[in-house]
Coordinates of C-alpha atoms and ligand atoms in Angstrom, one line a residue:
Chain U
M1 CA -12.8 33.2 17.7
A2 CA -11.0 30.3 16.0
A3 CA -10.7 28.5 19.2
D4 CA -14.4 28.5 19.7
Y5 CA -14.7 27.1 16.1
V6 CA -12.8 24.1 16.9
E7 CA -14.7 23.7 20.3
W8 CA -17.9 23.8 18.1
L9 CA -16.6 21.8 15.5
R10 CA -15.9 19.1 17.7
R11 CA -19.1 19.0 19.6
E12 CA -21.6 19.4 16.8
G13 CA -19.7 19.9 13.8
R14 CA -20.1 18.1 10.4
I15 CA -17.2 15.7 8.9
V16 CA -17.3 14.1 6.1
I17 CA -14.9 11.8 4.6
V18 CA -14.7 10.6 1.1
G19 CA -13.0 7.0 0.2
A20 CA -14.4 4.5 2.8
S21 CA -11.3 2.4 2.7
L22 CA -8.0 1.7 5.2
A23 CA -7.2 5.9 5.2
G24 CA -10.9 6.5 5.7
L25 CA -11.7 3.9 8.4
R26 CA -8.6 4.6 10.4
A27 CA -9.6 8.6 10.4
A28 CA -13.3 8.1 11.3
E29 CA -11.8 5.9 14.1
T30 CA -9.2 8.6 15.1
L31 CA -11.9 11.1 15.2
R32 CA -14.0 9.1 17.7
A33 CA -11.4 8.5 19.7
E34 CA -10.0 11.8 20.1
G35 CA -13.6 13.0 21.2
F36 CA -15.4 14.3 18.1
A37 CA -19.2 14.3 18.7
G38 CA -20.5 15.8 15.7
E39 CA -22.1 14.1 12.7
L40 CA -20.0 11.9 10.6
T41 CA -20.3 10.9 7.1
L42 CA -18.1 8.2 5.0
I43 CA -18.7 8.0 1.3
G44 CA -17.4 5.1 -0.5
D45 CA -18.1 4.1 -4.3
E46 CA -17.3 0.4 -3.6
P47 CA -20.6 -1.2 -2.3
Y48 CA -18.7 -2.9 0.7
E49 CA -17.5 -1.8 4.3
P50 CA -13.7 -1.0 4.5
Y51 CA -11.6 -4.2 3.6
D52 CA -8.0 -4.6 3.6
R53 CA -6.0 -5.1 0.4
P54 CA -2.9 -6.6 1.0
P55 CA -4.4 -10.0 1.6
L56 CA -5.8 -9.9 -1.8
S57 CA -2.6 -10.6 -3.7
K58 CA -1.3 -12.8 -0.9
S59 CA -3.3 -15.2 1.4
V60 CA -6.3 -14.6 -1.0
L61 CA -4.3 -16.0 -4.1
L62 CA -3.0 -18.9 -1.9
G63 CA -6.4 -20.2 -0.8
M64 CA -6.1 -19.1 2.4
A65 CA -8.8 -16.3 2.8
S66 CA -12.0 -15.5 1.2
P67 CA -11.6 -12.8 -1.4
H68 CA -15.0 -11.3 0.2
H69 CA -13.8 -11.5 4.0
T70 CA -10.8 -9.1 4.5
E71 CA -12.9 -6.5 6.1
L72 CA -11.1 -4.4 8.5
P73 CA -11.5 -4.7 12.1
H74 CA -12.9 -1.8 13.8
R75 CA -10.5 -0.3 16.6
W76 CA -13.1 2.1 17.7
E77 CA -17.0 2.4 17.4
I78 CA -17.4 5.3 14.8
D79 CA -21.4 5.9 14.7
A80 CA -21.5 7.0 11.0
K81 CA -23.5 7.7 8.3
W82 CA -22.3 5.4 5.8
R83 CA -23.0 6.0 1.9
L84 CA -21.5 2.9 0.5
G85 CA -22.0 1.9 -3.3
V86 CA -22.2 5.6 -4.4
A87 CA -19.2 7.8 -5.7
A88 CA -18.8 11.3 -5.1
T89 CA -18.4 13.4 -8.3
G90 CA -17.6 17.1 -7.3
L91 CA -16.4 19.3 -4.8
D92 CA -17.4 23.0 -4.1
P93 CA -15.1 24.3 -1.6
T94 CA -16.4 27.4 -1.3
A95 CA -20.3 26.2 -0.4
K96 CA -18.4 23.4 1.5
R97 CA -20.7 20.7 -0.6
V98 CA -19.6 17.3 -2.0
R99 CA -21.8 16.3 -4.9
L100 CA -22.6 12.4 -5.2
A101 CA -23.4 10.3 -8.2
D102 CA -27.0 10.0 -7.2
G103 CA -27.4 13.6 -7.1
D104 CA -27.0 14.1 -3.7
E105 CA -25.4 16.9 -2.1
V106 CA -23.7 16.5 1.1
E107 CA -22.4 19.4 3.3
Y108 CA -19.4 19.5 5.5
D109 CA -17.4 21.6 8.1
R110 CA -14.2 19.9 7.6
L111 CA -13.7 17.4 5.0
L112 CA -11.1 14.4 4.5
I113 CA -10.2 13.3 1.0
A114 CA -9.0 9.6 1.1
T115 CA -9.9 8.3 -2.5
G116 CA -6.8 6.5 -2.8
V117 CA -6.0 4.9 -6.2
R118 CA -7.1 2.4 -8.7
A119 CA -5.4 -0.1 -11.2
R120 CA -4.0 1.6 -14.3
P121 CA -6.0 -0.5 -16.9
W122 CA -4.5 -2.0 -20.2
P123 CA -4.6 1.1 -22.3
K124 CA -6.3 -0.6 -25.8
P125 CA -10.0 -0.6 -24.3
E126 CA -11.0 -3.4 -26.7
E127 CA -8.0 -5.5 -25.9
A128 CA -8.5 -4.5 -22.1
R129 CA -12.3 -5.9 -22.4
L130 CA -11.3 -9.4 -23.6
D131 CA -12.4 -12.1 -21.4
G132 CA -9.4 -13.3 -19.2
V133 CA -7.7 -9.8 -18.9
C134 CA -7.7 -9.2 -15.1
L135 CA -6.5 -6.4 -12.9
L136 CA -5.8 -6.5 -9.2
R137 CA -7.2 -3.6 -6.9
T138 CA -10.5 -4.9 -5.1
C139 CA -12.1 -7.6 -3.4
E140 CA -13.9 -8.4 -7.0
D141 CA -10.8 -8.4 -8.9
A142 CA -9.3 -10.6 -6.5
A143 CA -12.2 -13.2 -6.7
D144 CA -12.2 -13.1 -10.3
L145 CA -8.6 -13.6 -10.7
Y146 CA -8.7 -16.6 -8.3
R147 CA -11.4 -18.0 -10.1
R148 CA -9.7 -18.1 -12.9
L149 CA -6.7 -19.6 -11.4
K150 CA -8.5 -22.1 -10.0
A151 CA -9.7 -23.3 -13.3
G152 CA -6.2 -24.4 -14.1
P153 CA -5.4 -21.9 -17.4
R154 CA -3.0 -23.3 -19.7
R155 CA -0.7 -20.3 -18.9
V156 CA -1.1 -17.0 -16.8
F157 CA 0.5 -14.1 -18.5
V158 CA 1.8 -11.3 -16.0
I159 CA 2.4 -7.5 -17.6
G160 CA 4.6 -5.7 -15.3
A161 CA 7.1 -6.9 -12.3
G162 CA 6.4 -4.6 -9.8
F163 CA 5.6 -5.7 -6.2
A164 CA 2.1 -7.0 -7.3
G165 CA 2.6 -8.5 -10.5
S166 CA 5.4 -10.5 -8.7
E167 CA 3.1 -11.4 -5.8
V168 CA 0.7 -12.7 -8.6
A169 CA 3.4 -14.7 -10.3
S170 CA 4.3 -16.1 -6.9
A171 CA 0.8 -17.4 -6.0
C172 CA 0.9 -19.0 -9.6
R173 CA 3.9 -20.9 -8.9
E174 CA 2.6 -22.0 -5.9
M175 CA -0.6 -23.2 -7.7
N176 CA 1.6 -25.0 -10.0
L177 CA 0.6 -22.9 -12.9
P178 CA 2.7 -22.0 -15.7
V179 CA 3.3 -18.2 -15.8
T180 CA 5.2 -15.8 -18.0
V181 CA 6.0 -12.1 -16.6
A182 CA 7.0 -9.4 -18.9
E183 CA 8.8 -6.4 -17.9
R184 CA 9.8 -3.1 -19.6
A185 CA 12.8 -2.7 -17.5
G186 CA 15.9 -5.2 -16.8
A187 CA 14.3 -7.1 -14.1
P188 CA 11.6 -7.0 -11.3
L189 CA 11.1 -4.6 -8.8
V190 CA 13.4 -2.2 -10.6
G191 CA 11.4 1.0 -9.8
A192 CA 11.2 0.2 -6.1
L193 CA 14.4 -1.4 -5.2
G194 CA 17.0 -0.4 -8.3
G195 CA 18.5 -2.8 -10.7
V196 CA 21.1 -4.5 -8.2
I197 CA 18.5 -5.7 -5.8
G198 CA 16.0 -5.9 -8.9
A199 CA 18.5 -8.8 -10.1
V200 CA 18.4 -10.7 -6.7
A201 CA 14.3 -10.7 -7.5
A202 CA 15.0 -12.1 -10.9
D203 CA 16.8 -15.1 -10.1
L204 CA 14.2 -15.4 -7.2
Q205 CA 11.5 -15.7 -10.2
T206 CA 13.5 -18.0 -12.8
E207 CA 14.4 -20.4 -10.1
N208 CA 11.0 -20.9 -9.1
G209 CA 10.0 -21.4 -12.6
V210 CA 8.6 -18.4 -13.8
D211 CA 9.2 -17.7 -17.5
L212 CA 10.6 -14.1 -17.1
R213 CA 11.1 -11.7 -19.9
T214 CA 12.9 -8.5 -19.3
H215 CA 13.7 -5.5 -21.6
V216 CA 10.4 -6.2 -23.5
T217 CA 6.9 -4.8 -23.8
V218 CA 3.8 -6.3 -24.4
T219 CA 2.2 -4.6 -28.2
A220 CA -0.8 -6.6 -28.3
L221 CA -3.5 -8.8 -26.6
E222 CA -5.0 -11.3 -29.0
G223 CA -8.7 -12.7 -28.7
D224 CA -10.4 -15.5 -29.9
P225 CA -13.7 -15.1 -31.7
A226 CA -15.6 -15.7 -28.6
G227 CA -13.7 -12.6 -27.2
R228 CA -11.6 -14.5 -24.8
V229 CA -7.9 -13.8 -24.6
R230 CA -5.8 -16.3 -26.3
A231 CA -2.0 -14.6 -26.7
V232 CA 0.2 -12.0 -25.7
H233 CA 2.5 -10.2 -28.4
L234 CA 5.9 -8.9 -27.3
S235 CA 8.0 -6.2 -28.7
D236 CA 10.8 -8.6 -29.5
E237 CA 7.9 -10.1 -31.8
S238 CA 7.6 -13.3 -30.1
V239 CA 4.2 -14.4 -29.2
V240 CA 3.0 -16.4 -25.9
E241 CA -0.4 -18.3 -25.8
A242 CA -2.0 -17.6 -22.4
D243 CA -5.7 -17.6 -21.2
V244 CA -5.5 -15.3 -18.4
V245 CA -3.6 -12.0 -18.5
V246 CA -3.1 -10.1 -15.1
V247 CA -2.3 -6.3 -16.1
S248 CA -0.1 -5.1 -13.5
L249 CA 0.8 -1.6 -14.8
G250 CA 0.6 0.5 -11.3
S251 CA -1.8 2.7 -10.5
L252 CA -4.0 6.2 -11.2
R253 CA -5.0 8.5 -8.4
N254 CA -8.9 9.2 -8.2
T255 CA -8.6 12.5 -8.3
E256 CA -10.9 13.2 -11.4
W257 CA -13.7 14.1 -9.0
L258 CA -11.9 16.9 -7.7
Q259 CA -11.7 18.7 -11.2
G260 CA -12.8 22.4 -11.1
S261 CA -12.8 22.5 -7.2
G262 CA -9.5 24.5 -7.3
L263 CA -7.7 22.1 -5.4
G264 CA -3.9 21.3 -6.2
A265 CA -5.4 17.9 -7.3
G266 CA -3.7 16.1 -10.4
P267 CA -2.8 13.0 -12.2
R268 CA 0.0 12.6 -9.1
G269 CA -2.4 13.3 -6.4
V270 CA -3.5 15.9 -4.0
A271 CA -0.8 17.9 -2.9
C272 CA -1.1 19.1 1.0
D273 CA 1.3 20.5 3.9
A274 CA 3.0 18.4 6.7
G275 CA -0.4 18.6 8.7
C276 CA -2.2 17.1 6.1
R277 CA -3.8 20.2 4.6
A278 CA -4.7 20.4 1.2
F279 CA -3.0 23.0 -1.2
D280 CA -5.5 24.8 -3.5
F281 CA -4.1 24.9 -7.2
R282 CA -2.0 28.3 -6.5
G283 CA -0.2 26.8 -3.8
I284 CA -2.2 28.1 -0.9
V285 CA -3.1 26.1 1.8
T286 CA -6.9 25.5 2.7
D287 CA -7.9 24.8 6.3
D288 CA -11.1 22.8 5.9
V289 CA -9.8 20.1 3.6
F290 CA -7.3 17.4 4.5
V291 CA -5.7 14.6 2.6
A292 CA -4.5 11.2 3.5
G293 CA -3.6 7.7 2.4
D294 CA -2.7 6.8 -1.2
V295 CA -4.2 9.8 -3.0
A296 CA -1.9 12.1 -0.9
R297 CA 1.5 13.8 -1.8
S298 CA 3.0 15.4 1.2
P299 CA 6.4 16.9 1.8
H300 CA 8.8 15.1 3.9
A301 CA 11.4 16.8 6.3
L302 CA 13.6 13.5 6.2
F303 CA 13.8 13.8 2.4
G304 CA 14.7 17.4 1.5
Y305 CA 10.8 18.4 2.1
Q306 CA 10.0 16.7 -1.7
F307 CA 6.6 15.7 -2.0
L308 CA 6.1 12.0 -1.6
S309 CA 3.5 9.7 -2.8
L310 CA 3.3 6.6 -0.8
E311 CA 1.5 3.6 -1.8
H312 CA 2.0 2.0 1.6
W313 CA -0.2 0.3 4.0
G314 CA 1.2 2.2 6.9
N315 CA 1.4 5.5 5.5
A316 CA -2.3 5.4 4.8
V317 CA -2.8 4.1 8.5
A318 CA -0.4 6.7 10.0
Q319 CA -1.5 9.6 7.7
A320 CA -5.0 9.2 8.5
E321 CA -4.6 9.3 12.2
T322 CA -2.7 12.6 11.8
A323 CA -5.1 14.2 9.5
A324 CA -8.1 13.4 11.9
H325 CA -6.0 14.9 14.8
N326 CA -5.4 17.9 13.1
M327 CA -9.0 18.4 11.7
I328 CA -10.1 18.8 15.2
C329 CA -7.7 20.6 17.3
H330 CA -6.2 23.9 17.6
G331 CA -3.1 25.1 15.6
A332 CA -0.5 24.5 18.2
E333 CA -1.4 21.2 19.1
R334 CA -1.5 19.9 15.4
R335 CA 1.4 17.5 14.6
P336 CA 3.2 16.8 11.2
H337 CA 3.0 13.8 9.5
L338 CA 6.7 12.6 9.7
W339 CA 6.2 8.7 9.2
M340 CA 8.9 7.0 8.0
P341 CA 8.3 5.3 4.9
A342 CA 7.9 1.5 5.1
F343 CA 6.4 -1.5 3.2
W344 CA 6.8 -5.2 3.0
S345 CA 5.9 -7.8 0.4
S346 CA 6.3 -11.1 0.4
M347 CA 6.8 -13.7 -2.8
F348 CA 8.2 -17.0 -3.5
G349 CA 8.7 -17.3 0.6
V350 CA 10.8 -14.4 0.7
N351 CA 9.9 -11.7 3.2
I352 CA 11.0 -8.4 1.6
K353 CA 10.9 -5.2 3.5
S354 CA 12.0 -1.6 3.2
V355 CA 12.2 1.6 5.2
G356 CA 12.8 5.1 3.9
V357 CA 12.9 6.0 0.0
P358 CA 15.0 3.8 -1.9
P359 CA 14.4 5.4 -5.1
M360 CA 16.1 8.4 -3.8
G361 CA 19.4 6.4 -3.1
E362 CA 22.2 6.4 -5.8
Q363 CA 24.3 3.9 -4.0
L364 CA 24.0 0.6 -2.4
M365 CA 25.9 -1.3 0.1
V366 CA 25.2 -4.7 1.2
T367 CA 25.9 -4.6 4.9
Q368 CA 24.6 -8.0 6.2
G369 CA 24.4 -11.4 4.6
S370 CA 24.6 -11.8 1.1
L371 CA 22.8 -11.4 -2.2
A372 CA 23.1 -14.7 -3.4
E373 CA 21.9 -16.2 -0.3
R374 CA 19.0 -14.1 -0.7
R375 CA 19.1 -12.9 3.0
F376 CA 20.6 -9.9 3.3
A377 CA 20.3 -6.1 4.6
A378 CA 21.3 -3.4 2.2
V379 CA 21.4 0.2 2.2
Y380 CA 20.7 3.0 0.1
G381 CA 23.1 6.1 0.1
Y382 CA 22.2 9.7 -1.2
Q383 CA 24.6 12.6 -0.7
D384 CA 26.5 11.1 2.0
R385 CA 23.8 10.3 4.0
I386 CA 21.7 6.6 4.3
V387 CA 18.4 7.2 2.9
A388 CA 16.8 3.8 2.8
A389 CA 17.2 0.3 3.5
V390 CA 16.0 -3.1 2.3
T391 CA 16.3 -6.7 3.9
F392 CA 15.7 -10.0 2.2
D393 CA 14.4 -12.2 5.0
N394 CA 16.3 -10.3 7.6
T395 CA 13.3 -8.4 9.3
R396 CA 14.9 -8.0 12.5
W397 CA 17.7 -5.6 11.6
L398 CA 15.1 -3.0 9.7
E399 CA 14.7 -0.9 13.0
F400 CA 18.4 -0.5 13.5
Y401 CA 18.7 1.0 10.0
Q402 CA 15.3 3.1 10.4
R403 CA 17.3 4.8 13.2
Q404 CA 20.2 5.3 11.1
I405 CA 18.1 6.9 8.3
E406 CA 16.4 9.1 10.9
I407 CA 19.7 10.3 12.5
G408 CA 21.1 11.1 9.2
A409 CA 23.7 8.6 9.5
P410 CA 26.8 8.8 6.8
F411 CA 27.1 6.9 3.7
P412 CA 29.1 4.6 3.2
V413 CA 28.5 2.9 6.5
E414 CA 31.4 2.9 8.6
Y415 CA 30.3 0.3 11.5
P416 CA 31.8 -3.2 11.4
T417 CA 29.4 -5.6 11.2
M418 CA 29.6 -9.5 12.2
D419 CA 29.1 -10.8 9.0
R420 CA 30.4 -8.4 6.3
R421 CA 30.8 -10.0 3.1
P422 CA 33.5 -9.0 0.3
E423 CA 30.6 -7.8 -1.9
G424 CA 29.4 -5.2 0.7
R425 CA 32.7 -3.5 1.3
Q426 CA 32.5 -1.0 -1.4
P427 CA 29.2 1.0 -2.5
V428 CA 27.8 0.3 -5.8
D429 CA 25.4 2.1 -8.1
A430 CA 21.9 0.9 -7.1
R431 CA 20.9 1.2 -10.7
F432 CA 17.6 3.0 -10.7
P433 CA 16.1 3.3 -14.2
D434 CA 16.2 7.3 -15.7
P435 CA 13.6 8.8 -13.0
S436 CA 12.1 10.8 -16.0
L437 CA 10.7 7.6 -17.4
P438 CA 7.8 6.1 -15.7
T439 CA 8.1 2.8 -14.3
H440 CA 5.4 0.4 -13.1
G441 CA 4.4 0.4 -9.2
P442 CA 7.2 2.2 -7.8
M443 CA 4.9 2.5 -4.6
V444 CA 7.2 5.8 -3.8
T445 CA 7.0 8.4 -6.1
L446 CA 9.3 11.6 -5.6
S447 CA 7.3 14.4 -7.1
G448 CA 9.3 17.5 -6.7
Y449 CA 8.6 20.5 -4.8
S450 CA 5.4 22.2 -6.6
P451 CA 2.5 21.8 -4.7
A452 CA 0.4 22.9 -7.4
D453 CA 0.2 19.7 -10.1
Q454 CA -2.4 20.5 -12.3
Q455 CA -0.6 20.5 -15.6
L456 CA 1.2 17.5 -15.2
V457 CA 0.4 15.1 -17.9
F458 CA 1.7 11.3 -17.3
H459 CA 2.5 9.7 -20.4
P460 CA 1.5 5.8 -20.1
A461 CA 4.0 3.2 -21.4
R462 CA 5.0 2.6 -24.6
H463 CA 3.0 -0.6 -24.5
Chain N
M1 CA -13.9 -12.3 13.8
R2 CA -12.0 -9.6 11.7
L3 CA -8.3 -9.1 12.1
V4 CA -5.5 -7.7 10.5
V5 CA -1.8 -8.0 11.3
D6 CA 0.4 -4.7 10.7
L7 CA 3.2 -6.6 8.7
N8 CA 5.6 -3.6 9.2
K9 CA 5.6 -4.2 12.7
C10 CA 5.8 -8.3 12.4
Q11 CA 8.9 -9.7 13.4
G12 CA 8.2 -13.0 11.9
Y13 CA 8.6 -15.0 15.1
A14 CA 5.7 -17.0 14.7
Q15 CA 4.5 -17.1 18.1
C16 CA 0.9 -16.2 16.5
A17 CA 1.5 -19.1 14.2
F18 CA 2.0 -21.5 17.3
L19 CA -0.9 -20.5 19.3
A20 CA -3.6 -20.3 16.5
P21 CA -2.2 -22.4 13.6
D22 CA -5.6 -22.1 11.8
V23 CA -5.4 -18.7 11.4
F24 CA -1.8 -17.8 11.1
A25 CA 0.8 -19.5 9.0
M26 CA 4.5 -19.2 8.2
H27 CA 5.3 -19.1 4.5
G28 CA 9.1 -19.2 3.9
E29 CA 11.4 -18.4 7.0
E30 CA 9.9 -15.0 8.0
S31 CA 6.8 -14.3 5.9
L32 CA 3.5 -14.2 7.9
I33 CA 0.4 -15.0 5.9
Y34 CA -3.0 -15.1 7.8
N35 CA -7.0 -15.6 7.1
P36 CA -8.4 -11.7 8.0
R37 CA -11.6 -13.5 9.0
A38 CA -11.0 -16.0 11.8
E39 CA -14.1 -18.4 12.8
E40 CA -15.7 -17.6 16.0
E41 CA -14.4 -21.2 17.7
Q42 CA -11.1 -19.5 17.0
R43 CA -11.8 -16.6 19.5
E44 CA -9.5 -17.9 22.5
R45 CA -6.8 -18.9 20.5
L46 CA -6.9 -15.6 18.5
A47 CA -6.9 -13.6 21.9
R48 CA -4.0 -15.5 22.8
A49 CA -2.1 -15.0 19.5
V50 CA -2.9 -11.1 20.2
A51 CA -1.7 -11.2 23.7
A52 CA 1.6 -13.1 22.8
C53 CA 2.6 -11.3 19.7
P54 CA 5.6 -9.3 21.1
V55 CA 5.2 -6.3 19.0
Q56 CA 1.5 -5.9 19.0
A57 CA 0.9 -6.3 15.5
I58 CA -2.4 -7.9 15.6
T59 CA -5.6 -6.1 15.8
A60 CA -8.8 -8.1 16.0
D61 CA -12.6 -7.1 16.3
G62 CA -12.8 -6.5 20.3
L63 CA -9.6 -8.2 21.2
D64 CA -7.0 -5.6 20.6
R65 CA -7.2 -3.7 23.9
V66 CA -5.4 -5.2 26.5
G67 CA -8.1 -5.0 29.3
E68 CA -10.5 -7.0 26.9
V69 CA -7.9 -10.0 26.1
R70 CA -9.7 -12.9 28.0
E71 CA -7.7 -15.5 29.5
A72 CA -8.8 -19.1 28.5
P73 CA -11.2 -19.8 31.7
D74 CA -9.1 -23.1 32.7
G75 CA -5.9 -21.3 32.2
R76 CA -5.2 -23.6 29.3
Ligands
FAD1 C1 -3.3 -6.5 -4.4 C2 -2.4 -5.3 -3.1 C3 -1.5 -5.6 -2.3 C4 -0.9 -4.5 -1.9 N1 0.0 -5.1 -1.1 C5 0.6 -4.3 0.0 C6 2.0 -4.8 1.0 O1 2.1 -5.5 0.7 N2 2.1 -3.8 1.5 C7 2.3 -2.4 1.5 O2 2.7 -1.6 2.3 N3 0.6 -1.9 0.8 C8 0.3 -3.0 0.0 N4 -0.5 -2.2 -0.9 C9 -1.3 -1.2 -1.0 C10 -2.1 -0.6 0.1 O3 -3.2 -1.4 0.3 C11 -2.5 0.6 0.1 O4 -1.7 1.8 0.4 C12 -4.0 1.1 1.1 O5 -5.2 0.4 0.6 C13 -4.3 2.7 0.9 O6 -5.3 3.1 1.6 P1 -6.2 4.1 1.1 O7 -7.4 4.2 2.2 O8 -5.5 5.4 1.1 O9 -6.6 4.2 -0.7 P2 -7.8 2.9 -1.1 O10 -7.5 1.7 -0.2 O11 -7.3 2.9 -2.3 O12 -9.1 3.2 -0.8 C14 -9.8 4.5 -1.5 C15 -11.1 4.4 -1.6 O13 -11.9 5.2 -2.0 C16 -12.9 4.9 -2.9 N5 -13.0 6.0 -4.0 C17 -12.2 6.6 -4.9 N6 -13.0 7.5 -5.5 C18 -14.1 7.8 -5.3 C19 -15.1 8.5 -5.1 N7 -15.1 9.6 -5.9 N8 -16.3 8.5 -4.7 C20 -16.3 7.5 -3.4 N9 -15.2 6.8 -3.2 C21 -13.9 6.8 -4.0 C22 -12.1 3.9 -3.6 O14 -13.2 3.0 -4.3 C23 -11.6 2.8 -2.3 O15 -12.5 2.2 -1.7 C24 -1.4 -3.2 -1.7 C25 -2.3 -3.0 -2.6 C26 -3.1 -4.1 -3.4 C27 -4.3 -3.6 -4.0
SF4_2 S1 3.4 -13.2 16.7 FE1 3.4 -10.7 16.1 S2 5.2 -10.7 15.3 FE2 5.1 -12.9 15.7 S3 4.4 -13.7 13.6 FE3 2.7 -13.1 14.6 S4 2.3 -10.9 14.2 FE4 4.5 -11.5 13.7

C-alpha cells in the first residue's frame, strides 16, 4: 500500500514548497530531476524569483553586480506554479493545507518548509525606523545600502562583527568610507571561529583602517529632527557620529507562521530527523512535512547527533536535495542528510573557509602557515578528535582536513608537516565565548538533543 | 545569463577569471568575486570558464550540463 502511495504521489501528487529561495529552488529542481510528474507549487513572500544572497555583501557592495540581478540559474526545468509576493500564514497538517496571507488555501500531499531566516532588527522600533538604519538580508536591503554607501556618508557604523558585519566593513573600506564596527565580544568572528582566530580578524580590520570597538554594546541610536540617524551611543559612554548604521546582529528563524500547527518549530528553527522529516512538538516524526535550509535544525551523525542549525549556503543546497529525494521515494531508498558543514567568506581580500563545526572545538592548533602572516590552516579539537578546520588564504588544504574530520582523526594532530611553526606545536584554548550567551551570527548553532523546541525563548542582546 | 559559483568547491585557481575577466575577478590572493548576471555577449567566454573550472564549481543557465557546452566555432 505504502509503495503504491509513493508511485501515485510521483505521478499525480501535489507537492508544495514554502520559501522560494535557494533551498526551495534546489528542492524543486531535484523533484523534477528525479521524476516527480505531479503538481508543484512554490510559495514565497518576496516578490522576486529565487536569488542568491552571498553576493549581496560581496560583489554587489563592491559594485561588480546589481543587487537586483543575483537570480539563481535554474539547473532543471521545474514547471511549477509560482505564488510569489504572498506569505504563508498558517499550516494545518491534519487537513494538509497551507494558509496564505491573501486568504487563499493551498492543499498538499507533501510539504517542504524552506522559509529560512531574516535579519534580526534593531530591538528599539522607534530607533530602527530612523532613516539610515539598515539591515542586510534581501536584495532590497542590498540596493538600499549600496545607494547609501555610494552617496558618500561621513561615517558608516556597523553593529555586530560577525561575517556579514565584517564583510560590510570591508566593502566600506574598499570604497574609502570611514567605518566604525562595534562588537560585544573581544574580537570579530568570535562566535563562529573563537577568540584566537578572532584576534587575527581584528588585526585585519584595524590594519585596513576600520575603527574597531570591542567589548562594547550600542545603547542608543540618535536621530536628528528630520528623522535621520545622526549618532550612535555606546556602553563605554562614547558617541560616534554616523549617517549610515548597519545592524548586523544575526538572524531570526521564519517559523512564526507554523505557530499552532503542532510542529516542533520555534525560535531555533524546525526540528527534523536525519531524513529531513519534521518532528511534531511531541518529538514524533511526521511523514508528509519536510524541512531544508537555514530554517532547519537537524541531527548530525558526525557531531554526536546534536541538532545543528546551519546558516550556510552549501547546507541549504545539500539538504534541499536530500529532502526532495526523500519526499518522493520509498523508505529503503531514503538517504540521511550527512553534509559536512562548510562555509566561505571573504573580507579585506582574504579568503576565509571552514569545514566541520568550529564552535564545538575546545582547543586549536595551527597546523600550517602562521597566524601572523594571515595565511594558515588551523584545526579545532574536541574530546581528542578533530571536529573542524579553518583556513585563511589556504583553501587547497581544506579537503585534507575534511577527511580528517570524517575519519575522526585524533587531536592533538600528530602528523609532521613541511611548514610547522613553533606556534602550532601545542594546542591552545580556542577561546569561544560561553555558549549560553547568544552571539551575533555564529552561523552554526549547536542546539542540543531535544526535537521539541517550542518553549525556548531567545533573549536578545543587552543592547 | 544567470550564474552562480559554489564557493565551497572553488579552489581559487583563477581559470575562470582568466577566461572571462568581465564576469569573474580575483579579489586578493584567492577570493573569487563575480557578477551573477553575465551579458549575453559573454556566452562563449562563460561557457569556456564553466568547462575549464577544475572543480565544476560554476553553474550557468543552459551551460552547466557538459553536453551543452559549445566550443567556440573557430576553435579560439
Ligand atoms: C548578505 C549575506 C551573505 C551571505 N554570505 C554567505 C557566505 O559567504 N557563505 C555561506 O555559506 N552563506 C552565506 N549566506 C547565507 C546563505 O545565503 C543562506 O544560507 C541561504 O540563503 C539559505 O537559503 P534558504 O533557502 O534556506 O533560506 P533563505 O535564503 O532565507 O530563503 C527563505 C525564503 O523564504 C521566504 N519566506 C519566509 N517566510 C515565509 C512565509 N511565511 N511564506 C512565504 N515565504 C516565506 C523568505 O522571504 C525567503 O525568500 C549569506 C547570507 C546573506 C544574507
Ligand atoms: S575556475 Fe573554478 S575553482 Fe578556479 S577560481 Fe574559477 S570557480 Fe574557482
